[in-house]
JSON list of C-alpha atoms in Angstrom, two decimals:
[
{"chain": "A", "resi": 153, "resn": "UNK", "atom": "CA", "xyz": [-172.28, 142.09, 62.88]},
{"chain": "A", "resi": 154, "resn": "UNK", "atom": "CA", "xyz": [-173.36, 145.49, 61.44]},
{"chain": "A", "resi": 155, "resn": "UNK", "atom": "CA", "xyz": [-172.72, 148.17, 64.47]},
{"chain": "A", "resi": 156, "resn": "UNK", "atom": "CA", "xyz": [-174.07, 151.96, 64.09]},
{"chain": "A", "resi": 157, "resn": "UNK", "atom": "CA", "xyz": [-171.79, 154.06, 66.34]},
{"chain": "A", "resi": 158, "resn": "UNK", "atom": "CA", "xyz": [-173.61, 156.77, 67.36]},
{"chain": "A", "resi": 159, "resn": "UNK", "atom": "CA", "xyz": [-171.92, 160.40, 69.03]},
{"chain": "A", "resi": 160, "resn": "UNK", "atom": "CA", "xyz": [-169.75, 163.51, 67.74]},
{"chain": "A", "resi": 161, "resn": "UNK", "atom": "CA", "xyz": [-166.40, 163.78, 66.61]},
{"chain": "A", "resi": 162, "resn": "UNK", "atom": "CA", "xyz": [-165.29, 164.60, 69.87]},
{"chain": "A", "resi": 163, "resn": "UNK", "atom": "CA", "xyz": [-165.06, 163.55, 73.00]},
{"chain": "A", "resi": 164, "resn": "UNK", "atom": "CA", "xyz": [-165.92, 159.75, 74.06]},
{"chain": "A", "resi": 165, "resn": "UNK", "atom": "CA", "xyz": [-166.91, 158.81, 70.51]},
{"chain": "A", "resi": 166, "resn": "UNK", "atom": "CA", "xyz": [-162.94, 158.07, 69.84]},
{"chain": "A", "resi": 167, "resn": "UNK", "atom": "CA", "xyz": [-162.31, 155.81, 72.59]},
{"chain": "A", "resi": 168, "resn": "UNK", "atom": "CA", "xyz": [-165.02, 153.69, 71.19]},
{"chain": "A", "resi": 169, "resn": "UNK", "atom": "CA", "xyz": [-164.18, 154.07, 67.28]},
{"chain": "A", "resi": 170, "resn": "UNK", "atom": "CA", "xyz": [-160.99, 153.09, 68.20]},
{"chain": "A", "resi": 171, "resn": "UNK", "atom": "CA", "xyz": [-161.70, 149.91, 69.90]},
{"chain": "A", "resi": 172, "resn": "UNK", "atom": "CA", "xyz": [-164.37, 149.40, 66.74]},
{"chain": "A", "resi": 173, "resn": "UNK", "atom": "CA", "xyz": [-160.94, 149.80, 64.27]},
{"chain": "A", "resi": 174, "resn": "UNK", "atom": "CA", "xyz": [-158.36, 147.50, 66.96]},
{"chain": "A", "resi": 175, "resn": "UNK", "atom": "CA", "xyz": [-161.32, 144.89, 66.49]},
{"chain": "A", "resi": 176, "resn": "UNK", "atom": "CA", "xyz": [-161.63, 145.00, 62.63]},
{"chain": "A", "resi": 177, "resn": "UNK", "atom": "CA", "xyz": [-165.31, 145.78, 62.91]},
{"chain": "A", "resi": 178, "resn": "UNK", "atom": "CA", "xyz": [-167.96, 146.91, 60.49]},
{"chain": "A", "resi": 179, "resn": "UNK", "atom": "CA", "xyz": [-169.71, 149.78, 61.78]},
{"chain": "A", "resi": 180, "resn": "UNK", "atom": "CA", "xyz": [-171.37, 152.50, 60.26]},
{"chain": "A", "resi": 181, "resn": "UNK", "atom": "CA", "xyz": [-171.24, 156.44, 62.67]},
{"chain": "A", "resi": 182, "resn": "UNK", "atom": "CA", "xyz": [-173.85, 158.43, 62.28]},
{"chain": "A", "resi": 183, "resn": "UNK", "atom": "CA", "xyz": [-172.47, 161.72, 63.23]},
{"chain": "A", "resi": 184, "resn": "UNK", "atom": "CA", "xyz": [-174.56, 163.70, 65.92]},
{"chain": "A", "resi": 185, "resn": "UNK", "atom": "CA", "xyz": [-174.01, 165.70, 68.78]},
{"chain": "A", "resi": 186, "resn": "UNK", "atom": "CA", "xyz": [-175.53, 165.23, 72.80]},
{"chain": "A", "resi": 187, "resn": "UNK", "atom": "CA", "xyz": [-178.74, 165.75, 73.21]},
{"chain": "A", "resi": 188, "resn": "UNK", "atom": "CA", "xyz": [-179.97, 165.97, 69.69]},
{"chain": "A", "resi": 189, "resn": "UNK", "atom": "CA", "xyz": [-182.77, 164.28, 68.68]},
{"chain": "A", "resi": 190, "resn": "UNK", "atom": "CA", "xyz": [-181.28, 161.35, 66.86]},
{"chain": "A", "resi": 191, "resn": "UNK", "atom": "CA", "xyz": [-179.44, 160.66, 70.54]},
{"chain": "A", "resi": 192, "resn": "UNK", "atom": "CA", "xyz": [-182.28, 161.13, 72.50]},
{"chain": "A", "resi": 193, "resn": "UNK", "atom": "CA", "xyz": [-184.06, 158.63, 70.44]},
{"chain": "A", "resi": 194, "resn": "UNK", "atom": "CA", "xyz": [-181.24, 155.68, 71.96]},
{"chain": "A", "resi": 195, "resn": "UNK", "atom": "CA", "xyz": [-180.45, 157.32, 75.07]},
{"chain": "A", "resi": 196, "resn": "UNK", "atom": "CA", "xyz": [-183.01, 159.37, 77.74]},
{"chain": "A", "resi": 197, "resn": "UNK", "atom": "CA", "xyz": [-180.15, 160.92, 78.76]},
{"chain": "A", "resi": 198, "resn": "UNK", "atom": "CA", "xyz": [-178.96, 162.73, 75.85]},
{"chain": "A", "resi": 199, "resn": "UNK", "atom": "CA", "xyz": [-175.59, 161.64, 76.25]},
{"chain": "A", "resi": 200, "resn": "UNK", "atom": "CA", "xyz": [-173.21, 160.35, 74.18]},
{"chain": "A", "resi": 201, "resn": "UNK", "atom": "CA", "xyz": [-171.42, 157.52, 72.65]},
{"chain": "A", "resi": 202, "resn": "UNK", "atom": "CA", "xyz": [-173.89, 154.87, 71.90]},
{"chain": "A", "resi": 203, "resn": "UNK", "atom": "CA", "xyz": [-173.73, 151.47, 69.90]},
{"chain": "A", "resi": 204, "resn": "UNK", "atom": "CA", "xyz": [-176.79, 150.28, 68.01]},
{"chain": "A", "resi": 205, "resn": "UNK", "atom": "CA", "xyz": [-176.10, 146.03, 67.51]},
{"chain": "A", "resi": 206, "resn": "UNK", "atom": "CA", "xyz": [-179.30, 145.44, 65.70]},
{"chain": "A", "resi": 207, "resn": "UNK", "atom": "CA", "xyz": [-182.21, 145.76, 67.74]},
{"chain": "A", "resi": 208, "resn": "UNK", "atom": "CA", "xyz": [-180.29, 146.51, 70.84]},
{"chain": "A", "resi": 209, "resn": "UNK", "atom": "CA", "xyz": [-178.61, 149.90, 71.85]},
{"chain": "A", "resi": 210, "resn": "UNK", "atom": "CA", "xyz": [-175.72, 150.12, 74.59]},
{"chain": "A", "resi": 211, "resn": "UNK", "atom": "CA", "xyz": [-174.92, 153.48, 76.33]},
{"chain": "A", "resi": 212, "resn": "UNK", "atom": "CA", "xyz": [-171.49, 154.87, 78.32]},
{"chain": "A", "resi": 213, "resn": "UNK", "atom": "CA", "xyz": [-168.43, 154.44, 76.29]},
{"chain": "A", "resi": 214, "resn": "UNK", "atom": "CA", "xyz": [-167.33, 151.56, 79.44]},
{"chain": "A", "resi": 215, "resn": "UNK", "atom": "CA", "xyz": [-170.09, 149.56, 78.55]},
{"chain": "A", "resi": 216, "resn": "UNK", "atom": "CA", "xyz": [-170.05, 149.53, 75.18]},
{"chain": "A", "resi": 217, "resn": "UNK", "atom": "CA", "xyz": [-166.08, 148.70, 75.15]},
{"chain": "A", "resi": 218, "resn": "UNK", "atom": "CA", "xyz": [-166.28, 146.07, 77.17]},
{"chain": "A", "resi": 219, "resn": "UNK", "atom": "CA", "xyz": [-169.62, 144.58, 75.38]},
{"chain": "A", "resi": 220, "resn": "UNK", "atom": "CA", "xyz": [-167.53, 144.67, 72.29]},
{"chain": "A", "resi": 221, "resn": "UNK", "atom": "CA", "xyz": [-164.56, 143.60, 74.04]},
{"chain": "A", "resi": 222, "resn": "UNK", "atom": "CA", "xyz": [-166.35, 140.50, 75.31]},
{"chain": "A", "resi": 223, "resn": "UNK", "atom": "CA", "xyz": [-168.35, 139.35, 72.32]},
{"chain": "A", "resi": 224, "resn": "UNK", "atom": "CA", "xyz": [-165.01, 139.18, 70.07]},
{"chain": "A", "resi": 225, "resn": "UNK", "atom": "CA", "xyz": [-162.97, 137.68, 72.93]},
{"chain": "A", "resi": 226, "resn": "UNK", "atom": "CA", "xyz": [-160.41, 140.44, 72.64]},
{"chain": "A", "resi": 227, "resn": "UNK", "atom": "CA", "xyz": [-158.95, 143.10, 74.08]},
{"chain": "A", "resi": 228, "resn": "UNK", "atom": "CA", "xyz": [-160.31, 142.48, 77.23]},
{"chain": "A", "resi": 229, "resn": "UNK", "atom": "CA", "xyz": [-159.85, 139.75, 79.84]},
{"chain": "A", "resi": 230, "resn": "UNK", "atom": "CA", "xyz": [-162.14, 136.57, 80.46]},
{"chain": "A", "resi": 231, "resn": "UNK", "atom": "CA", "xyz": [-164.64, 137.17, 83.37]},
{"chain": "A", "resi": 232, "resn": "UNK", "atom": "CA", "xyz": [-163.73, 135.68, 86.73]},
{"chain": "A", "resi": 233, "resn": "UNK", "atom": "CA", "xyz": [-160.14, 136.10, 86.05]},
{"chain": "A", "resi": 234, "resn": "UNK", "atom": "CA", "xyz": [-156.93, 138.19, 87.41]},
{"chain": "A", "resi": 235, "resn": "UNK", "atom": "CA", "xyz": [-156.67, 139.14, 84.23]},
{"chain": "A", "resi": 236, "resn": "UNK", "atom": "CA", "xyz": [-159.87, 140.44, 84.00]},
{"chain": "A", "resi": 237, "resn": "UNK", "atom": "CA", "xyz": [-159.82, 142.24, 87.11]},
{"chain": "A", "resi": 238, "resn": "UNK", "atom": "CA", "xyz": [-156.71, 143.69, 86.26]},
{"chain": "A", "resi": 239, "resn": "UNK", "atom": "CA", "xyz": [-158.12, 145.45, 83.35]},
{"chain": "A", "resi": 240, "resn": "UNK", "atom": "CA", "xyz": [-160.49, 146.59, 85.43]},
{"chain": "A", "resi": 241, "resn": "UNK", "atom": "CA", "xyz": [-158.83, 147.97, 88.02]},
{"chain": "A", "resi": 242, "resn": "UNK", "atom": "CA", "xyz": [-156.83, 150.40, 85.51]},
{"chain": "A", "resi": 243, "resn": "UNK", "atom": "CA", "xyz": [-159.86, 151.62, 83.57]},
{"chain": "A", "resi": 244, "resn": "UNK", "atom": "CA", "xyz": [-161.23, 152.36, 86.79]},
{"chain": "A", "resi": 245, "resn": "UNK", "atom": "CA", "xyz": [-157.76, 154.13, 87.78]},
{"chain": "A", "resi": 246, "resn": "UNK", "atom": "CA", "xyz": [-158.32, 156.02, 84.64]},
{"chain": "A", "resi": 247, "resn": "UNK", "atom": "CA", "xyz": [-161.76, 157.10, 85.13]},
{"chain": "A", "resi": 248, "resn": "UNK", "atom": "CA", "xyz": [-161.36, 158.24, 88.61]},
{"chain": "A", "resi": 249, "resn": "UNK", "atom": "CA", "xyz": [-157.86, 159.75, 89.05]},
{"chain": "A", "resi": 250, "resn": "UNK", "atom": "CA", "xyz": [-157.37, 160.81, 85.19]},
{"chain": "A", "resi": 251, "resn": "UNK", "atom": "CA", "xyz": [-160.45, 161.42, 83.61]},
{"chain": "A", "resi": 252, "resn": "UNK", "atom": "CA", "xyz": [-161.49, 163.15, 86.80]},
{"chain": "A", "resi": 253, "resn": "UNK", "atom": "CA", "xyz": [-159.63, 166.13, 86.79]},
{"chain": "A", "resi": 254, "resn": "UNK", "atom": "CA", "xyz": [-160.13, 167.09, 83.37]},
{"chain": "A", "resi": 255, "resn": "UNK", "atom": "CA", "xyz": [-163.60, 166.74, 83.74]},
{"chain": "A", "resi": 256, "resn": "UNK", "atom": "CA", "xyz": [-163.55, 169.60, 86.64]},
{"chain": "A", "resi": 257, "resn": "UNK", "atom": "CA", "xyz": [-161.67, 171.61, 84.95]},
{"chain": "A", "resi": 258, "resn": "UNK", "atom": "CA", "xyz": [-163.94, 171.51, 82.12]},
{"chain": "A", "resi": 259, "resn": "UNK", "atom": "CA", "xyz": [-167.05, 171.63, 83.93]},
{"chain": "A", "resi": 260, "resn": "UNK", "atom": "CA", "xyz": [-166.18, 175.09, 86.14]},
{"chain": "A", "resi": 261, "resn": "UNK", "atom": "CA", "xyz": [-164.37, 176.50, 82.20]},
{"chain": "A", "resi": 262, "resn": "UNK", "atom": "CA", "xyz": [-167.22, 176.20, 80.60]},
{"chain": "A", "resi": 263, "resn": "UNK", "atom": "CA", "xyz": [-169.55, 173.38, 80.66]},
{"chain": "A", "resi": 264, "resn": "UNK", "atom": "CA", "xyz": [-171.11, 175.09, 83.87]},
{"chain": "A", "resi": 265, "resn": "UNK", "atom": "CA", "xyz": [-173.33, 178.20, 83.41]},
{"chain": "A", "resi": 266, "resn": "UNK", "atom": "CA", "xyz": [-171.01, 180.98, 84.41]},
{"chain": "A", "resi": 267, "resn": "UNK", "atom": "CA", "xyz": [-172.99, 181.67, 88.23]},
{"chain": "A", "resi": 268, "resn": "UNK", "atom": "CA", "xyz": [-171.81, 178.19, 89.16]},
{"chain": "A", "resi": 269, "resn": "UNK", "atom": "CA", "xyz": [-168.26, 177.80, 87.97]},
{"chain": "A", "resi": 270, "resn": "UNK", "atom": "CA", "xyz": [-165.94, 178.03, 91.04]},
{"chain": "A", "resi": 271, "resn": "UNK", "atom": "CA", "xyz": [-162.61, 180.28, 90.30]},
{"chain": "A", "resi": 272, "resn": "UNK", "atom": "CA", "xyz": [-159.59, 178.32, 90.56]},
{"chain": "A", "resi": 273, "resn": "UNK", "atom": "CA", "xyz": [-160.37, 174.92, 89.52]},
{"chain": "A", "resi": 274, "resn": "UNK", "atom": "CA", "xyz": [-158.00, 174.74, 87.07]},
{"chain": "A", "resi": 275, "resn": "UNK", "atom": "CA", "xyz": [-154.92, 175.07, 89.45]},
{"chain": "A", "resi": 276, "resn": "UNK", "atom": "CA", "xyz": [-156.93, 172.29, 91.14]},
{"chain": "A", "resi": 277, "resn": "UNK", "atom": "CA", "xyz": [-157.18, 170.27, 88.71]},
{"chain": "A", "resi": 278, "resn": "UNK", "atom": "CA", "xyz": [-153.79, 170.45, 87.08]},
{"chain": "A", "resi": 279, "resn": "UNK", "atom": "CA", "xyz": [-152.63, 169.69, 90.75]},
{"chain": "A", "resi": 280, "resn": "UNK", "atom": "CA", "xyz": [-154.54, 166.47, 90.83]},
{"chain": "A", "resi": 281, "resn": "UNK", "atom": "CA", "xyz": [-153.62, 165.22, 87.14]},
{"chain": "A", "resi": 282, "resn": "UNK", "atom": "CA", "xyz": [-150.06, 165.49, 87.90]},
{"chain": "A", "resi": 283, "resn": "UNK", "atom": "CA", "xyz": [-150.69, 163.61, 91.07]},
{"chain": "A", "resi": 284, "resn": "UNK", "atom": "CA", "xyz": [-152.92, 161.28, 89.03]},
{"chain": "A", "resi": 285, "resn": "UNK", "atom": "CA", "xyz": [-149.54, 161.06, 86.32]},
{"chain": "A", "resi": 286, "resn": "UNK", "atom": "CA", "xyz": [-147.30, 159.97, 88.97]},
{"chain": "A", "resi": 287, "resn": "UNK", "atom": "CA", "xyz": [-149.45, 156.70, 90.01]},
{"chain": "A", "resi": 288, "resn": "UNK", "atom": "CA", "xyz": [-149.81, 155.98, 86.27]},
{"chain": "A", "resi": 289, "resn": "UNK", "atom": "CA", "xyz": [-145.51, 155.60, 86.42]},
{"chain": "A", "resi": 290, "resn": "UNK", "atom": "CA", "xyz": [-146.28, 153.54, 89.69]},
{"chain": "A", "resi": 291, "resn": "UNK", "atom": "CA", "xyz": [-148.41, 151.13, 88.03]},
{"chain": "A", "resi": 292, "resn": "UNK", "atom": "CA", "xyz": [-147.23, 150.69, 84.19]},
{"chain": "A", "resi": 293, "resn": "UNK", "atom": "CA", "xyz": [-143.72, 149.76, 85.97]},
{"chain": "A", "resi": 294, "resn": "UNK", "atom": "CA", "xyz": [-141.47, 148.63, 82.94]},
{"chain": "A", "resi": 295, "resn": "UNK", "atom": "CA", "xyz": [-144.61, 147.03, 81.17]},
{"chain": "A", "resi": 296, "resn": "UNK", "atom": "CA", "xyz": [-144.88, 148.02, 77.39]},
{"chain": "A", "resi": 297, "resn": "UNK", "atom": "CA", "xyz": [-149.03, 148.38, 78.09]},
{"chain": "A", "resi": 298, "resn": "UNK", "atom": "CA", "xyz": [-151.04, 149.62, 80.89]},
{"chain": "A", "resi": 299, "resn": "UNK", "atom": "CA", "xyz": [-152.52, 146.33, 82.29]},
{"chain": "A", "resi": 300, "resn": "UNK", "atom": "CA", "xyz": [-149.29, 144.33, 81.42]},
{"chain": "A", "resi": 301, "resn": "UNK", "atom": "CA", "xyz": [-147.59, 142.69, 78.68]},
{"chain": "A", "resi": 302, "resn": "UNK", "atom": "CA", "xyz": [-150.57, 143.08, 75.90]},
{"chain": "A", "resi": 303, "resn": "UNK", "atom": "CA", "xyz": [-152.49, 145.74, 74.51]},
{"chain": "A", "resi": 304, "resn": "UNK", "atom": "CA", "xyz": [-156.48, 146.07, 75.79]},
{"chain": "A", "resi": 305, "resn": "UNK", "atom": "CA", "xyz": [-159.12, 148.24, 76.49]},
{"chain": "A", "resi": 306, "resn": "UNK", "atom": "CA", "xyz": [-157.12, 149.77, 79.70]},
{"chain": "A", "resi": 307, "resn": "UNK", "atom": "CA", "xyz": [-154.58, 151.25, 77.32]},
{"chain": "A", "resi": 308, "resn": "UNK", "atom": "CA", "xyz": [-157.10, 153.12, 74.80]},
{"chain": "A", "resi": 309, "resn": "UNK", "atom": "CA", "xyz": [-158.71, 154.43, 77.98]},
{"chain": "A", "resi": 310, "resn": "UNK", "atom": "CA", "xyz": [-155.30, 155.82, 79.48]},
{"chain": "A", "resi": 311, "resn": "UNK", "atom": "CA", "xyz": [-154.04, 156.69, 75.51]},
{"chain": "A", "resi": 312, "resn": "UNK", "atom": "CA", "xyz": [-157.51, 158.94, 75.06]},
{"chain": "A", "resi": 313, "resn": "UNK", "atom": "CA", "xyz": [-156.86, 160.80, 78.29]},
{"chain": "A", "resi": 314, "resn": "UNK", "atom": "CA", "xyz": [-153.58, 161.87, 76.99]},
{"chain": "A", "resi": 315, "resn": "UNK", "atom": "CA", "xyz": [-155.41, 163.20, 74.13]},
{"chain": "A", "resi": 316, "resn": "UNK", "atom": "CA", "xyz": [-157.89, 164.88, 76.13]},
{"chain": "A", "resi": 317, "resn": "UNK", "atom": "CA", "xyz": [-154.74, 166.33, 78.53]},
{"chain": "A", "resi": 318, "resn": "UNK", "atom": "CA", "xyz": [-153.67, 167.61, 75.75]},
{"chain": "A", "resi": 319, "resn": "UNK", "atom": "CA", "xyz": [-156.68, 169.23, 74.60]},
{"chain": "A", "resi": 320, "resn": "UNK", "atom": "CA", "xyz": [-156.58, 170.67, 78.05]},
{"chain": "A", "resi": 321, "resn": "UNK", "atom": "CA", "xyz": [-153.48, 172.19, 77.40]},
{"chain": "A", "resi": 322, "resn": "UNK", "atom": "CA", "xyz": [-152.25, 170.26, 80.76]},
{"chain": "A", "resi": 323, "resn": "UNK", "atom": "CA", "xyz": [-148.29, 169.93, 80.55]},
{"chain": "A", "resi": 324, "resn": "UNK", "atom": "CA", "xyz": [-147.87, 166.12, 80.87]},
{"chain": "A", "resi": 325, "resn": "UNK", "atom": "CA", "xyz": [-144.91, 165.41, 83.92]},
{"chain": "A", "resi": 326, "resn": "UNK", "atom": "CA", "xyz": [-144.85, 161.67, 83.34]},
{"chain": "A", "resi": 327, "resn": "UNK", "atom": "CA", "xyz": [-142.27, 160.32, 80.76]},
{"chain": "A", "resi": 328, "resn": "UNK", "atom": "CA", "xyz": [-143.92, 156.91, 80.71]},
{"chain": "A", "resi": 329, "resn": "UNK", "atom": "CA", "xyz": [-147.55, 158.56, 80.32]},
{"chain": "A", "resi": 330, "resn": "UNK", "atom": "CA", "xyz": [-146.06, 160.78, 77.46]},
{"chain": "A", "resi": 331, "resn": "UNK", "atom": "CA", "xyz": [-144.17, 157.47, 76.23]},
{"chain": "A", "resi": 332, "resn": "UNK", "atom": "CA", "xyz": [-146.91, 155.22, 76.65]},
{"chain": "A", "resi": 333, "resn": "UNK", "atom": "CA", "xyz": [-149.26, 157.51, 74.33]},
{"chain": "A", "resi": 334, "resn": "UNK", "atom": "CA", "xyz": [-146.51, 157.89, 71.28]},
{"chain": "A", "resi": 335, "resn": "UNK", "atom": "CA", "xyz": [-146.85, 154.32, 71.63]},
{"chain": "A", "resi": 336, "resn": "UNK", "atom": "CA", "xyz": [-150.62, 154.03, 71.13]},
{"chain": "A", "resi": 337, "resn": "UNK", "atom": "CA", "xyz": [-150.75, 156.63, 69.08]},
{"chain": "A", "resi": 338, "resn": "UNK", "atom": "CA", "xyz": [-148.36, 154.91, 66.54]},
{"chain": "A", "resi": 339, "resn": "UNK", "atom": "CA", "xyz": [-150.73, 151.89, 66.27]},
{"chain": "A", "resi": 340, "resn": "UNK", "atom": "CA", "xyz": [-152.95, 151.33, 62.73]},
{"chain": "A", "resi": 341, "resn": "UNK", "atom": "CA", "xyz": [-156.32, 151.76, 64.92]},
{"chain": "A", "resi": 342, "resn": "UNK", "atom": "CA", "xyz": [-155.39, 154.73, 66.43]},
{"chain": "A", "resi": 343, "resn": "UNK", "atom": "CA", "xyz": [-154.60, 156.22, 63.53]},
{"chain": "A", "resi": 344, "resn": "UNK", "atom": "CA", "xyz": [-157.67, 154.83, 61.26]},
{"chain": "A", "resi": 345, "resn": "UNK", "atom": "CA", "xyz": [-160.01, 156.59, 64.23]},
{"chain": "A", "resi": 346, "resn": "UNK", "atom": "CA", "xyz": [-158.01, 159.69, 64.02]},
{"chain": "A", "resi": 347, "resn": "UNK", "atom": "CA", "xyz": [-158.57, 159.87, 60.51]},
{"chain": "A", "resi": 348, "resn": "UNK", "atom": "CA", "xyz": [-162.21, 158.57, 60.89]},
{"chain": "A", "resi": 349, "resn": "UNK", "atom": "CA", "xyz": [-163.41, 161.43, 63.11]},
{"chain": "A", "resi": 350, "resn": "UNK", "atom": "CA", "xyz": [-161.12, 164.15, 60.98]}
]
């Protein structure tokens, strides 16, 4: 299958290019940023990733992980299983308690126009990402990956939002979350989307 990736070199686009590179898929990216015209030709919204698969074109980098994750049969868990719903649960966990934070902190630094940023957010932020940190320890255990024993979509979610913690200059506190990401980040996908996006 030919797959046209379409986003920036920033933000969401690598969780997805990464999970294109674990998967050994052919893909072409055409490079754009939110709410140009080339993305708001595939997406209302503006927003950004999105997947063209022929005639079809898949939105949110969630979806579009788990479409890929499901038509290959890997890195994800078969539907209507623990598994799956394991997998689940920790992307969710990431999205919500991780991804979160950052988010706010971006939004009142300068996503928002300057009248409605709210002073202080970052202290509130950090506050909750360390909070957020600690649960990660609770639930990665001793487990080499994020939903257990084997690599999948859960642990490029959780890897990216140590890169994005980072890019937050956030001070990890978490020696598995800072362990878990050398980890990722010393995997041949990883590094291909690194260099992909460079």
């Amino acid at each position: 299958m030919m797959l046209t990736l379409i986003g920036p070199k920033f933000g969401r686009t690598l969780r997805v290019l990464w999970t294109l590179e674990e998967l050994e898929l052919d893909y072409d990216h055409l490079v754009t940023n939110p709410h140009s015209d080339d993305v708001y030709r595939v997406n209302p919204l503006g927003q950004i990733p999105a997947l063209r698969d022929g005639k079809h074109v898949l939105t949110d980098s969630l979806a579009i992980m788990n479409y890929l994750a499901d038509k290959t049969g890997s890195l994800g868990g078969q539907a209507g299983t623990p598994d799956r719903a394991l997998i689940d649960a920790r992307i969710n966990f990431i999205l919500t308690e991780m991804e979160a934070p950052i988010w706010l902190m971006a939004r009142h630094g300068f996503v928002l126009p300057k009248k409605h940023r709210a002073k202080g957010m970052r202290a509130v932020a950090e506050a909750d990402f360390a909070r957020a940190e600690a649960k990660f320890d609770t639930l990665i255990g001793d487990n080499p990956y994020f939903a257990g024993d084997r690599f999948t979509l859960a642990d490029i979610f959780a890897a990216d939002l140590a890169r994005w913690a980072s890019g937050a200059k956030i001070t990890l506190t978490s020696d598995r979350f800072k362990a878990h990401f050398a980890r990722m980040a010393d995997r041949p996908g990883w590094r291909r989307a690194i260099v992909a996006l460079a």
